[in-house]
Coordinates of C-alpha atoms in Angstrom, one line a residue:
X275 CA -17.4 2.2 -10.8
X276 CA -14.6 2.0 -7.9
X277 CA -11.4 4.3 -8.3
X278 CA -8.5 3.6 -5.6
X279 CA -6.1 6.9 -6.6
X280 CA -2.5 6.8 -5.3
X281 CA -0.2 9.7 -4.6
X282 CA 3.5 10.3 -3.7
X283 CA 5.3 8.3 -5.5
X284 CA 9.3 8.9 -6.6
X285 CA 12.7 9.0 -6.6
X286 CA 15.0 8.9 -3.2
X287 CA 18.5 7.8 -2.6
X288 CA 19.2 4.5 -0.3
X289 CA 18.0 5.5 3.2
X290 CA 15.9 8.2 2.4
X291 CA 11.9 8.4 3.0
X292 CA 8.3 8.4 1.0
X293 CA 4.9 8.8 2.3
X294 CA 2.1 6.8 -0.1
X295 CA -1.0 8.0 -0.2
X296 CA -4.8 6.8 -1.3
X297 CA -7.9 7.8 -1.7
X298 CA -10.9 6.4 -2.5
X299 CA -12.3 8.6 -4.5
X300 CA -15.9 6.3 -5.3
X301 CA -17.3 3.6 -2.9
X302 CA -17.5 3.3 0.4
X303 CA -14.4 1.7 2.5
X304 CA -15.0 2.2 6.2
X305 CA -15.3 -1.6 6.7
X306 CA -13.0 -2.8 4.5
X307 CA -9.4 -4.1 4.2
X308 CA -6.8 -1.8 2.5
X309 CA -3.2 -2.0 1.5
X310 CA -0.6 -1.7 -0.2
X311 CA 0.9 -4.4 -3.2
X312 CA 4.6 -4.2 -4.8
X313 CA 5.5 -5.5 -8.1
X314 CA 9.3 -5.0 -9.2
X315 CA 10.4 -5.5 -12.9
X316 CA 10.8 -9.5 -13.4
X317 CA 8.9 -10.2 -10.2
X318 CA 5.8 -11.4 -9.2
X319 CA 3.5 -9.3 -6.8
X320 CA 4.2 -9.2 -3.2
X321 CA 1.9 -7.8 -0.6
X322 CA 3.5 -4.7 1.6
X323 CA 0.9 -4.3 4.5
X324 CA -2.3 -4.1 5.0
X325 CA -5.0 -2.6 7.3
X326 CA -7.9 -3.6 8.9
X327 CA -10.7 -1.0 9.5
X328 CA -10.5 -1.9 13.2
X329 CA -6.6 -0.8 12.5
X330 CA -5.0 -3.8 13.0
X331 CA -2.2 -4.1 10.7
X332 CA 0.4 -7.1 8.8
X333 CA 3.8 -6.6 7.4
X334 CA 5.9 -8.4 5.2
X335 CA 8.7 -9.1 7.2
X336 CA 11.2 -7.3 4.6
X337 CA 9.4 -4.0 5.4
X338 CA 8.5 -4.5 8.9
X339 CA 10.0 -1.5 11.4
X340 CA 10.7 0.2 8.4
X341 CA 7.2 0.5 6.7
X342 CA 4.3 1.9 8.8
X343 CA 0.6 1.8 7.4
X344 CA -2.2 4.0 8.8
X345 CA -5.8 5.1 7.8
X346 CA -7.0 8.2 7.9
X347 CA -9.6 9.8 10.0
X348 CA -12.5 9.4 7.3
X349 CA -11.2 5.6 6.6
X350 CA -11.4 6.2 2.8
X351 CA -7.9 6.4 2.5
X352 CA -4.5 5.1 3.5
X353 CA -1.1 5.8 3.6
X354 CA 2.4 3.8 3.8
X355 CA 5.0 5.8 5.3
X356 CA 8.3 4.1 4.5
X357 CA 11.3 5.1 6.0
X358 CA 15.2 3.5 5.7
X359 CA 14.1 2.9 1.9
X360 CA 16.6 0.3 -0.1
X361 CA 16.9 -0.5 -3.6
X362 CA 15.1 -3.7 -3.3
X363 CA 12.3 -1.3 -2.3
X364 CA 12.4 -0.3 -6.0
X365 CA 9.0 -1.3 -7.4
X366 CA 5.2 0.0 -8.8
X367 CA 3.1 0.2 -5.6
X368 CA -0.8 -0.4 -5.8
X369 CA -3.3 0.5 -3.5
X370 CA -5.6 -2.4 -2.8
X371 CA -8.8 -2.5 -1.1
X372 CA -11.2 -5.7 -0.4
X373 CA -14.2 -6.8 2.1
X374 CA -12.7 -8.2 5.5
X375 CA -11.3 -10.2 6.3
X376 CA -8.0 -9.7 4.8
X377 CA -4.5 -10.7 5.2
X378 CA -1.0 -10.2 2.5
X379 CA -1.7 -13.0 0.9
X380 CA -5.4 -12.0 -0.2
X381 CA -6.9 -12.2 -3.4
X382 CA -7.7 -7.9 -3.5
X383 CA -11.1 -6.8 -5.5
X384 CA -10.1 -3.1 -5.8
X385 CA -6.6 -1.7 -7.0
X386 CA -5.5 2.0 -8.0
X387 CA -3.6 2.3 -11.1
X388 CA 0.1 2.4 -9.0
X389 CA 2.9 4.6 -8.1
X390 CA 6.3 4.2 -8.9
X391 CA 8.9 3.9 -6.0
X392 CA 12.6 4.5 -6.8
X393 CA 15.6 4.0 -4.5
X394 CA 18.8 4.0 -6.2

């Protein structure tokens, strides 16, 4: 049973920053793609950022230049640094993983339980 556990969500004022983290508690994701998907109330899920095991990244246009995705040294963790947050970034953020290759529009095999980000 694969388990992805997110942390770091919360409430922040517009213009502020948050850092989300995700750890794979079971399974091995060193060669997997990892990423973040978000869903706001009443809206469809959208890919935010993804990162391959080789470090290559992809960002949604709405967050490019403000968000940075990175992987930990153990490769089983992924982080999302979010700067200059806007109210429209308010959503539940899910950590995801899947075998490579991947894009933001991929079908992600593994999901965390989600962490709420609220920007006011």
